[in-house]
PDB file of C-alpha atoms in Angstrom:
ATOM      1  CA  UNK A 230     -59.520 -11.247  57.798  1.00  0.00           C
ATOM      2  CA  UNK A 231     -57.517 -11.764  60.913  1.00  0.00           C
ATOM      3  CA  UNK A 232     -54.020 -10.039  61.251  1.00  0.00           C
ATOM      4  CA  UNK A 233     -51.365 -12.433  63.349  1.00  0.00           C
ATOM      5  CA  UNK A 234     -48.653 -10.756  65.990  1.00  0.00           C
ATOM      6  CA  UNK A 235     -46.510 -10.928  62.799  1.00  0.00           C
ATOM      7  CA  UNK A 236     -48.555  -8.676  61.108  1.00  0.00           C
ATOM      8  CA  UNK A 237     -49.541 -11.398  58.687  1.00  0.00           C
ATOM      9  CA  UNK A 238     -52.907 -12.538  57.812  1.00  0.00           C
ATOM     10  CA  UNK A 239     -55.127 -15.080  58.315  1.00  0.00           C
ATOM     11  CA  UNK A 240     -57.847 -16.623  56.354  1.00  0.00           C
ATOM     12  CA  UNK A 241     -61.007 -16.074  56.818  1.00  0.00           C
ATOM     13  CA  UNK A 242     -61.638 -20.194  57.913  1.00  0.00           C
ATOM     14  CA  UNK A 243     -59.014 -19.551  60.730  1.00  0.00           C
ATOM     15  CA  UNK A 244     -56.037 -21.189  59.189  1.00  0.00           C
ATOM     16  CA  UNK A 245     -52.967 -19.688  59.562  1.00  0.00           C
ATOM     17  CA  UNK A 246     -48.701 -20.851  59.103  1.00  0.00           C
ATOM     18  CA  UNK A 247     -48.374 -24.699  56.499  1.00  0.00           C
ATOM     19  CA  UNK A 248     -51.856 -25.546  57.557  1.00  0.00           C
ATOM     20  CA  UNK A 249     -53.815 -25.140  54.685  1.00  0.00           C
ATOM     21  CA  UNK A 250     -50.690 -26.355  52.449  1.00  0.00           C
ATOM     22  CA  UNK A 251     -50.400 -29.613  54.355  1.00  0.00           C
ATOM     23  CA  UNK A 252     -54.246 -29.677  53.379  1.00  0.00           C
ATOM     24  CA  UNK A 253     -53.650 -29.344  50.027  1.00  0.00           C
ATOM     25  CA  UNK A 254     -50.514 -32.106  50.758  1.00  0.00           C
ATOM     26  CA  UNK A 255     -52.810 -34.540  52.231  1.00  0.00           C
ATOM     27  CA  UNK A 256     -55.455 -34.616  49.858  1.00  0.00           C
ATOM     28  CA  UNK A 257     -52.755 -34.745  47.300  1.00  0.00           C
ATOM     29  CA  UNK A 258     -51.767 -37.894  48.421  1.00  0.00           C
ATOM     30  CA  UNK A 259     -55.119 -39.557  48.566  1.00  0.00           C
ATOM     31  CA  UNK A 260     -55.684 -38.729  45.101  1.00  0.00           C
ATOM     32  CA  UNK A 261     -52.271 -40.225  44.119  1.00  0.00           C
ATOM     33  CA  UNK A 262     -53.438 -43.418  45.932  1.00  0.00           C
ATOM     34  CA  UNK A 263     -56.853 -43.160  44.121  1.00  0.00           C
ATOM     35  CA  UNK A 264     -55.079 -42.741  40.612  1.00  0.00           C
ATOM     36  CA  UNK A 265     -51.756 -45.266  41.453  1.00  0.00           C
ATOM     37  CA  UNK A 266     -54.126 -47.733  42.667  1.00  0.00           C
ATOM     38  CA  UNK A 267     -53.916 -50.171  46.059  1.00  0.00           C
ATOM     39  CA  UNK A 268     -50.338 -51.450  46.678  1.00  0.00           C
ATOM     40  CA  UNK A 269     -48.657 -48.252  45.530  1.00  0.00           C
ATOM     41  CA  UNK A 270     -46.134 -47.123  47.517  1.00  0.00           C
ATOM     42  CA  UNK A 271     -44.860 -44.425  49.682  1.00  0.00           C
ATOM     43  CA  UNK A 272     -41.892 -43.281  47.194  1.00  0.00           C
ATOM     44  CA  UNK A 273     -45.083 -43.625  44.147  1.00  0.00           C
ATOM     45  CA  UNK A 274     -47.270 -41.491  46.505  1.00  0.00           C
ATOM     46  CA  UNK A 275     -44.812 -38.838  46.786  1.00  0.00           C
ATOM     47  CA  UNK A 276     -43.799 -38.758  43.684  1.00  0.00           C
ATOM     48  CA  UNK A 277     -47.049 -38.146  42.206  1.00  0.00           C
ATOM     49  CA  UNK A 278     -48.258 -35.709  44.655  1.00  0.00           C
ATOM     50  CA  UNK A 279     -45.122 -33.982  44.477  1.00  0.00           C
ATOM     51  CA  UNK A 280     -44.249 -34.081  48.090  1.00  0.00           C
ATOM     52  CA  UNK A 281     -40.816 -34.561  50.252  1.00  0.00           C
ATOM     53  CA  UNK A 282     -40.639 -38.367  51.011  1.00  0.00           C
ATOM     54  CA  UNK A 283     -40.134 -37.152  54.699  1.00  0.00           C
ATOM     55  CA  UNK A 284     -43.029 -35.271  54.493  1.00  0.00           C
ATOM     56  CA  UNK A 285     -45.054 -38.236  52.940  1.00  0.00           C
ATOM     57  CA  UNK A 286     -43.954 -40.786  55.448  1.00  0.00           C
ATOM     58  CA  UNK A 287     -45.532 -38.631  57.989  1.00  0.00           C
ATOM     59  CA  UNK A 288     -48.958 -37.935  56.263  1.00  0.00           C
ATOM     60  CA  UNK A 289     -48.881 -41.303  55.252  1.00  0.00           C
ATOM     61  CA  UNK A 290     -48.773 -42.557  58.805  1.00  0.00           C
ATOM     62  CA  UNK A 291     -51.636 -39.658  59.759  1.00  0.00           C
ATOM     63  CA  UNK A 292     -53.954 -40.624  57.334  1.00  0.00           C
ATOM     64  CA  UNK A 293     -53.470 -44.422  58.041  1.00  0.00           C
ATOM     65  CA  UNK A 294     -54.191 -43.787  61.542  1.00  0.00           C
ATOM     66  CA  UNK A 295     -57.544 -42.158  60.738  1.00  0.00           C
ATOM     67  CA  UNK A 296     -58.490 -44.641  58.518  1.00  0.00           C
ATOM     68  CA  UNK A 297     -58.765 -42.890  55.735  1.00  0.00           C
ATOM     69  CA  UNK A 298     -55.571 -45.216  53.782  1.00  0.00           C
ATOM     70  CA  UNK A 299     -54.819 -49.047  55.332  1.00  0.00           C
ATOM     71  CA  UNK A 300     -51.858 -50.424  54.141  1.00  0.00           C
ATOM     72  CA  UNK A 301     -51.902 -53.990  51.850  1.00  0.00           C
ATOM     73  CA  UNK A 302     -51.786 -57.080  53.464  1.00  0.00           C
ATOM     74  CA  UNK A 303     -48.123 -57.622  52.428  1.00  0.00           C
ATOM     75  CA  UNK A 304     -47.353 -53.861  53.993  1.00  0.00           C
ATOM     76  CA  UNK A 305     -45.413 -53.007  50.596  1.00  0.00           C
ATOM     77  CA  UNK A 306     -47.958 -50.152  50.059  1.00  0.00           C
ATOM     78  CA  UNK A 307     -51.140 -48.162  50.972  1.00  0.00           C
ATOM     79  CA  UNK A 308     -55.001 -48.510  50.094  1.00  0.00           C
ATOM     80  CA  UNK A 309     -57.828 -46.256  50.161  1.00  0.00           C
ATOM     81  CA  UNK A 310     -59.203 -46.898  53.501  1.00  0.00           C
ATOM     82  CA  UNK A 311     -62.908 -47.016  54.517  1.00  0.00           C
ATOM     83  CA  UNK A 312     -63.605 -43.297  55.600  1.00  0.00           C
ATOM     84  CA  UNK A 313     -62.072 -42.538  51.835  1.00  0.00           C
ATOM     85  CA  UNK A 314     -64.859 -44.691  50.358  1.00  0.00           C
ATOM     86  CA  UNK A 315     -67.536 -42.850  52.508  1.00  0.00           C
ATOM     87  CA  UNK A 316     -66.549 -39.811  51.395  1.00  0.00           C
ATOM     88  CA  UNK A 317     -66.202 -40.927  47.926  1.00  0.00           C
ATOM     89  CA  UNK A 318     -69.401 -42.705  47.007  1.00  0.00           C
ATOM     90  CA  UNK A 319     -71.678 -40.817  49.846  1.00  0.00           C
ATOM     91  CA  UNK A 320     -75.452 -40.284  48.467  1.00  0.00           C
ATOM     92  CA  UNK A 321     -76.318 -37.190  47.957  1.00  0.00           C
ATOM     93  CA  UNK A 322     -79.057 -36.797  50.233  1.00  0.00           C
ATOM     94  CA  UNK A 323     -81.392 -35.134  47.848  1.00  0.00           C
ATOM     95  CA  UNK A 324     -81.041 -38.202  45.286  1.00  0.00           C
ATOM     96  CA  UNK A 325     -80.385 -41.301  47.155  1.00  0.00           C
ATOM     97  CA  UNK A 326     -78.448 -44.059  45.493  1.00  0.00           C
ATOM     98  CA  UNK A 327     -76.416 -47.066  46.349  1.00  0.00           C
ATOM     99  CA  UNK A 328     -72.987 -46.636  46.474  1.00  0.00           C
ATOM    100  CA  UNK A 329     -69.978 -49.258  45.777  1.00  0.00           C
ATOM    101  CA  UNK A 330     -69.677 -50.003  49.468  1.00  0.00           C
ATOM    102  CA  UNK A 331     -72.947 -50.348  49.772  1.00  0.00           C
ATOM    103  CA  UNK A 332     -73.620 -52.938  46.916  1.00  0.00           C
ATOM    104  CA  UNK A 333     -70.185 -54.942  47.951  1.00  0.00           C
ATOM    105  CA  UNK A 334     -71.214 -55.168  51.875  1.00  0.00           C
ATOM    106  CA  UNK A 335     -74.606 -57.020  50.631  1.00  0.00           C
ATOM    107  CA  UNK A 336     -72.787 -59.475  48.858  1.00  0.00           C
ATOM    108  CA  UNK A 337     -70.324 -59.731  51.376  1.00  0.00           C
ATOM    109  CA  UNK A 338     -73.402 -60.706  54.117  1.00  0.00           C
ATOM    110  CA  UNK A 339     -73.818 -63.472  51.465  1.00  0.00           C
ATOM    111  CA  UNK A 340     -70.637 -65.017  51.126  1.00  0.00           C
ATOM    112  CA  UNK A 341     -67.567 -65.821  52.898  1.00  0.00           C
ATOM    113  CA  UNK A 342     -65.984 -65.853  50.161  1.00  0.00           C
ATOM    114  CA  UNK A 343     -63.466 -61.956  49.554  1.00  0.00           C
ATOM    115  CA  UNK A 344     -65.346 -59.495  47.489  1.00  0.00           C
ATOM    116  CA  UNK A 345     -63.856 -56.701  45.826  1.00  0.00           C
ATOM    117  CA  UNK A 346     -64.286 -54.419  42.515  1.00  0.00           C
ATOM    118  CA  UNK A 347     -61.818 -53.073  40.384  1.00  0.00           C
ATOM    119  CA  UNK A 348     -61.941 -50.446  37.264  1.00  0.00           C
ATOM    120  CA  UNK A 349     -59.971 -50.939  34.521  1.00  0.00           C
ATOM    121  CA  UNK A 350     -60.927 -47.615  32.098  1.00  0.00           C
ATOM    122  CA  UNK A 351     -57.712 -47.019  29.739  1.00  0.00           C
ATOM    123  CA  UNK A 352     -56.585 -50.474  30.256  1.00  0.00           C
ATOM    124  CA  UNK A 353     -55.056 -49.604  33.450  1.00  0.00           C
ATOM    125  CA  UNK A 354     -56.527 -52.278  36.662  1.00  0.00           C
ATOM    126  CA  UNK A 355     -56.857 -50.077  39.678  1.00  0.00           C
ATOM    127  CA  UNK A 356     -59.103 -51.351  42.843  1.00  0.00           C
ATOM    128  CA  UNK A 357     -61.857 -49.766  44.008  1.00  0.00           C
ATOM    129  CA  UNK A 358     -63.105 -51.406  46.912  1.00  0.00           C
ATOM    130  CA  UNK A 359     -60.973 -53.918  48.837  1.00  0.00           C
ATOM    131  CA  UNK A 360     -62.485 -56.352  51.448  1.00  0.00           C
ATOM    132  CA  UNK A 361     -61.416 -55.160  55.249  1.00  0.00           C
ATOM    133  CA  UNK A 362     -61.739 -58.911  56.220  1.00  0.00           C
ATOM    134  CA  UNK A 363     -60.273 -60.914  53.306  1.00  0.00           C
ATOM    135  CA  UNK A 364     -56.817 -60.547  51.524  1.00  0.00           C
ATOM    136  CA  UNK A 365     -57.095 -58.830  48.382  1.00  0.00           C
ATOM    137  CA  UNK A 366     -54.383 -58.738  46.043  1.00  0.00           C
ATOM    138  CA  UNK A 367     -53.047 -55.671  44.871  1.00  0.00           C
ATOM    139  CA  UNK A 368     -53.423 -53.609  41.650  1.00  0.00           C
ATOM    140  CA  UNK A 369     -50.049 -53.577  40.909  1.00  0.00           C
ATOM    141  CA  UNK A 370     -49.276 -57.674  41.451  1.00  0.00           C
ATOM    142  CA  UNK A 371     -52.391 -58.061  38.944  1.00  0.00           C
ATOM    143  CA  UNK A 372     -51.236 -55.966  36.493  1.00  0.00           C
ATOM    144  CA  UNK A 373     -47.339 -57.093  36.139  1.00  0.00           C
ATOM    145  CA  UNK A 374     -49.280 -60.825  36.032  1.00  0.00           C
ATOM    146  CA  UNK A 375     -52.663 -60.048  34.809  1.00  0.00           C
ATOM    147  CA  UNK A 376     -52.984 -63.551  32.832  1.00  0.00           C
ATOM    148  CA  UNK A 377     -52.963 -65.174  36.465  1.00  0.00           C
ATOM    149  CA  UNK A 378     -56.128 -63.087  37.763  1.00  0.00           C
ATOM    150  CA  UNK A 379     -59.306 -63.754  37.083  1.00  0.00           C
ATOM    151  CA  UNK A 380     -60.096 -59.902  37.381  1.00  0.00           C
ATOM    152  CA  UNK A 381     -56.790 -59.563  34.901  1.00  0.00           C
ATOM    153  CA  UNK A 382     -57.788 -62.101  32.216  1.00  0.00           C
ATOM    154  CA  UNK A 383     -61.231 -60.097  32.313  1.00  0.00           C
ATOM    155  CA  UNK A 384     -59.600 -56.647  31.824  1.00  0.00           C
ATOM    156  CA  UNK A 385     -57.418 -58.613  28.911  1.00  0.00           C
ATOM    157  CA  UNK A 386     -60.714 -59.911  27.251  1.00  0.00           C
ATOM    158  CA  UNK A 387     -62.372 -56.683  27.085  1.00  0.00           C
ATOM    159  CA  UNK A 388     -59.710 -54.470  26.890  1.00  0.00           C
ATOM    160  CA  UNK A 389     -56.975 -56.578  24.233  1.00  0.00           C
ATOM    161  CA  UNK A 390     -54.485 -54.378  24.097  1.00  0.00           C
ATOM    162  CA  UNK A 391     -52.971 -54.659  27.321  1.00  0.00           C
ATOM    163  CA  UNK A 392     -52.439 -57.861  25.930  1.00  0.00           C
ATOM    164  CA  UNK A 393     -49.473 -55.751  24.257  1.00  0.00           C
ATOM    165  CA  UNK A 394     -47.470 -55.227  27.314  1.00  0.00           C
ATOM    166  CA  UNK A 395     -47.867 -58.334  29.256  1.00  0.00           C
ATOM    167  CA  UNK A 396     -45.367 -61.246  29.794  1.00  0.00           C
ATOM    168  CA  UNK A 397     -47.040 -64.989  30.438  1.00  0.00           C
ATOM    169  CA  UNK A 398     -44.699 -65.969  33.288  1.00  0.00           C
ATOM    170  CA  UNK A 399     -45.433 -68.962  35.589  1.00  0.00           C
ATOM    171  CA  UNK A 400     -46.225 -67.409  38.638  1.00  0.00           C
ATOM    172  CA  UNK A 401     -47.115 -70.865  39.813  1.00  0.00           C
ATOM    173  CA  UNK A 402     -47.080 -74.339  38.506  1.00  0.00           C
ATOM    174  CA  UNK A 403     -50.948 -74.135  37.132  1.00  0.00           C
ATOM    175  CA  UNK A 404     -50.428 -70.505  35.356  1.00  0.00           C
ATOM    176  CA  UNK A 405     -51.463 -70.191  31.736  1.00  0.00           C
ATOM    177  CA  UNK A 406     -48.535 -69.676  29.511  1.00  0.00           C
ATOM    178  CA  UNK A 407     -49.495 -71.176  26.451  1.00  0.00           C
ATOM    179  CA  UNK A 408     -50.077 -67.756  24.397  1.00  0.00           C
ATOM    180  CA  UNK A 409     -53.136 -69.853  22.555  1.00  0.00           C
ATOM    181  CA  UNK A 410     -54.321 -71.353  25.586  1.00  0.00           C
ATOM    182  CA  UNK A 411     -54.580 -67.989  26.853  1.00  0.00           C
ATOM    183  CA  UNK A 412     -56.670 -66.949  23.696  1.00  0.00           C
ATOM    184  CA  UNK A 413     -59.005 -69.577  23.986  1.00  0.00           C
ATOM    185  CA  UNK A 414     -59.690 -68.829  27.251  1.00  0.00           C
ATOM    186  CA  UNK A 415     -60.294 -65.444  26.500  1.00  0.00           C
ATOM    187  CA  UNK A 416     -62.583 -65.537  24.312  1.00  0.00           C
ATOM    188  CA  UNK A 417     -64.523 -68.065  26.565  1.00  0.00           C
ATOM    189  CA  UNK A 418     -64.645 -64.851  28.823  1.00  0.00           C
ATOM    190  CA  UNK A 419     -66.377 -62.955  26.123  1.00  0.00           C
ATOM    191  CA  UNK A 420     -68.871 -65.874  25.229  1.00  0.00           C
ATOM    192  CA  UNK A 421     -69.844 -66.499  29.207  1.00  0.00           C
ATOM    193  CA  UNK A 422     -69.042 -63.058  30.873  1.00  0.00           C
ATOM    194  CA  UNK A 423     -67.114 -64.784  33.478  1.00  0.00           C
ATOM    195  CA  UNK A 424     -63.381 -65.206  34.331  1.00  0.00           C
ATOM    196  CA  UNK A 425     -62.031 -67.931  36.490  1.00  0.00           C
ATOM    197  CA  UNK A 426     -58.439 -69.505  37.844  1.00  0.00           C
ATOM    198  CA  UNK A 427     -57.912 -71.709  40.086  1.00  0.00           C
ATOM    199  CA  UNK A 428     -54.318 -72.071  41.429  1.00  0.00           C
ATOM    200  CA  UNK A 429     -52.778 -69.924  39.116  1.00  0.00           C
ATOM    201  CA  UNK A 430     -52.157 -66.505  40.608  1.00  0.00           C
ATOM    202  CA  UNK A 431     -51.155 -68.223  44.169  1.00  0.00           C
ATOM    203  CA  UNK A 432     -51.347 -72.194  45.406  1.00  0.00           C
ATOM    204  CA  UNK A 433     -54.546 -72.796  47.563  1.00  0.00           C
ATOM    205  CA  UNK A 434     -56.208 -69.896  45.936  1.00  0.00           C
ATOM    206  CA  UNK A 435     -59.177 -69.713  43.446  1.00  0.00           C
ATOM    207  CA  UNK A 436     -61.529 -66.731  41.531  1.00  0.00           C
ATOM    208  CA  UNK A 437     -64.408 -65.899  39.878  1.00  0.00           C
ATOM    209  CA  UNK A 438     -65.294 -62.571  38.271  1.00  0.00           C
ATOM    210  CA  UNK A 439     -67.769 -60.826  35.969  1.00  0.00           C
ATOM    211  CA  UNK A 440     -67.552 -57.467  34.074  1.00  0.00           C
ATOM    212  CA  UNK A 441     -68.972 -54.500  35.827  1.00  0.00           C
ATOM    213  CA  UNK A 442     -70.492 -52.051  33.132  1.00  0.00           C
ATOM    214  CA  UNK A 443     -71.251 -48.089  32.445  1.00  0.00           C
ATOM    215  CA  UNK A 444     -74.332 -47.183  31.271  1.00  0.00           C
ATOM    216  CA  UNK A 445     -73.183 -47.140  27.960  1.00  0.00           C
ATOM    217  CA  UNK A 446     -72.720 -50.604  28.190  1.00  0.00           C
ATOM    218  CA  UNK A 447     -68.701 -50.472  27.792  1.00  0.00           C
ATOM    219  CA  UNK A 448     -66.814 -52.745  30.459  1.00  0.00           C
ATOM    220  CA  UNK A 449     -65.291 -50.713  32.590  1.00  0.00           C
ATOM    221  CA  UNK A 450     -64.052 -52.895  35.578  1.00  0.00           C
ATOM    222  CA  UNK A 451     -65.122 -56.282  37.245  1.00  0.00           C
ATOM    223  CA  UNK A 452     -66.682 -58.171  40.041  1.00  0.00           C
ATOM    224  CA  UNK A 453     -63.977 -60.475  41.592  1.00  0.00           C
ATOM    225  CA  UNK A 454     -64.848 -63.222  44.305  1.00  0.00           C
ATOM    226  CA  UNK A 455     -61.547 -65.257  45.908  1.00  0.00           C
ATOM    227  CA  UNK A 456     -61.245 -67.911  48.244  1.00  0.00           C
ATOM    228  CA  UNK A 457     -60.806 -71.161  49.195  1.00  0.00           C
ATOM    229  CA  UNK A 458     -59.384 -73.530  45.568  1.00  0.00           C
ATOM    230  CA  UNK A 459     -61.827 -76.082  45.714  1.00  0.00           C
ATOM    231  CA  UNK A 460     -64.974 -73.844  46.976  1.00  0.00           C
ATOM    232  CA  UNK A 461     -65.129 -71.450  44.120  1.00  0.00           C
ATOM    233  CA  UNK A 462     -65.025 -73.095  40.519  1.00  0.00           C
ATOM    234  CA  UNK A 463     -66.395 -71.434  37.319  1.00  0.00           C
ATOM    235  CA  UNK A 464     -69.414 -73.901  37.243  1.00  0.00           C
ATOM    236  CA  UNK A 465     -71.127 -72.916  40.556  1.00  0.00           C
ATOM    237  CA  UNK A 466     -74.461 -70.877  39.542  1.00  0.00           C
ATOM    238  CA  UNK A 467     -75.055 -69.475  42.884  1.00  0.00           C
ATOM    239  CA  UNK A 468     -72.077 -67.734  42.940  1.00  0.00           C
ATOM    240  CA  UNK A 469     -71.974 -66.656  39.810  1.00  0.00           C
ATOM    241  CA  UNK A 470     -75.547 -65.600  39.923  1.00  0.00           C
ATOM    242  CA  UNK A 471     -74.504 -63.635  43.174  1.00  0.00           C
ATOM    243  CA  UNK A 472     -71.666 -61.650  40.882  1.00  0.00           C
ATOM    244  CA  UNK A 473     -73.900 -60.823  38.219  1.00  0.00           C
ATOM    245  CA  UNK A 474     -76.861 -59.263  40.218  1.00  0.00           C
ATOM    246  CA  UNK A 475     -74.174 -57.306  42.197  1.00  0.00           C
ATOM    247  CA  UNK A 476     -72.351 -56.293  38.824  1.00  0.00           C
ATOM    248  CA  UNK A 477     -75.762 -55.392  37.457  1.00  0.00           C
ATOM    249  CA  UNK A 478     -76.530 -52.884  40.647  1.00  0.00           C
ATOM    250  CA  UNK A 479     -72.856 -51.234  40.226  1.00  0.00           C
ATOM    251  CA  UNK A 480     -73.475 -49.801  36.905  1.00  0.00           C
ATOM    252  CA  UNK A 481     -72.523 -46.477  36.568  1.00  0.00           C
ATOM    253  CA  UNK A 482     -70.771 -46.495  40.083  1.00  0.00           C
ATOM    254  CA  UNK A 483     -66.790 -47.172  39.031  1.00  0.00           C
TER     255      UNK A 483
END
């Protein structure tokens, strides 16, 4: 230990004054972004991590500017940023294994179509990778609509009860509202394994996706591909042959 001209101490790593709390502050916040999910927002942030929303405006912009949050497309909230990720799914280097980022940036060399994973343990959608080069919508948009998402009707198929809270609203002219339309096409999920809409979450706009499963064999989360309307449609084996050998590789991983 290290007294200061105060007479204070120091700890043994050097820090001395709010450093180590604004630490503690910092990684706070990431885990309230991890837990919230992408989209959440500066007031959800600090509310969760428990710090001044003057405070977590300034973090926020740190940690955005050293990529370790982005903030959504539609700049209503933050993101776990790439240098998050690394540190989040690095291999430990005396057991090598593929992590999320590494399985989704394969696929991604073999589409150019947006790739991105999302968990939904508990029945609660959060995303786990987004794609830095495609618009990804947020965790939050999918779960106040998740009958308009491919990755939503997929968390709704396996996981019914969230089936509980939802409201089928239009969110555009080709959304599913018909409460037994819906059911049919649910359970068309749980015969094929693979979600689809076209149109329905946003005009122009389509989606595939395929359930992403724990060892156990529980689905935990899902595979999502968007693009185009027109270049993705639930009948196209390649790409749905691409999903499932990427979903197969990130068992165990979300």
């Amino acid at each position: 230990m290290v007294a200061d001209k105060r007479g204070g101490r120091r700890t043994e790593s050097g820090f001395g004054g709010q450093q180590p709390k604004a630490v503690q502050k910092a990684l706070a916040m990431l885990e309230a972004v991890a837990h919230l999910g992408a989209g959440a927002t500066a007031k959800q942030i600090a509310a969760h991590a428990q710090v001044p929303p003057a405070t977590a405006y300034r973090m926020l912009n740190f940690l955005v500017a050293d990529g370790f949050l982005v903030r959504v497309p539609d700049l209503s909230g933050f993101a776990l940023g790439r240098r998050t990720s690394e540190l989040a799914y690095a291999s430990a280097a005396s057991a090598p294994t593929r992590s999320v980022t590494d399985v989704l940036d394969a696929i991604r060399g073999e589409t150019r179509h947006g790739v991105y994973v999302a968990s939904f343990r508990s029945g609660t959608l959060r995303i786990v990778d987004t794609d830095p080069d495609h618009e990804v919508v947020s965790a939050s948009t999918v779960m106040r609509n998740p009958h308009a998402h491919a990755v939503g009707k997929l968390m709704l198929a396996y996981h019914p009860r969230s089936l509980d809270t939802s409201t089928l609203r239009a969110v555009t002219a080709r959304t599913v509202v018909s409460e037994q339309a819906l059911h049919d096409e649910l359970a068309t999920i749980l015969a094929t394994e693979v979600s689809f809409e076209d149109e329905e979450s946003r005009l122009g706009r389509a989606a595939l996706a395929v359930p992403v499963r724990e060892p156990g064999s529980n689905v935990v989360g899902g595979l999502c591909l968007q693009g185009v309307s027109g270049r993705i449609n639930r009948d196209n084996r390649d790409l749905k042959l691409l999903l499932r050998e990427g979903a197969q590789q990130l068992v165990g991983l979300i």
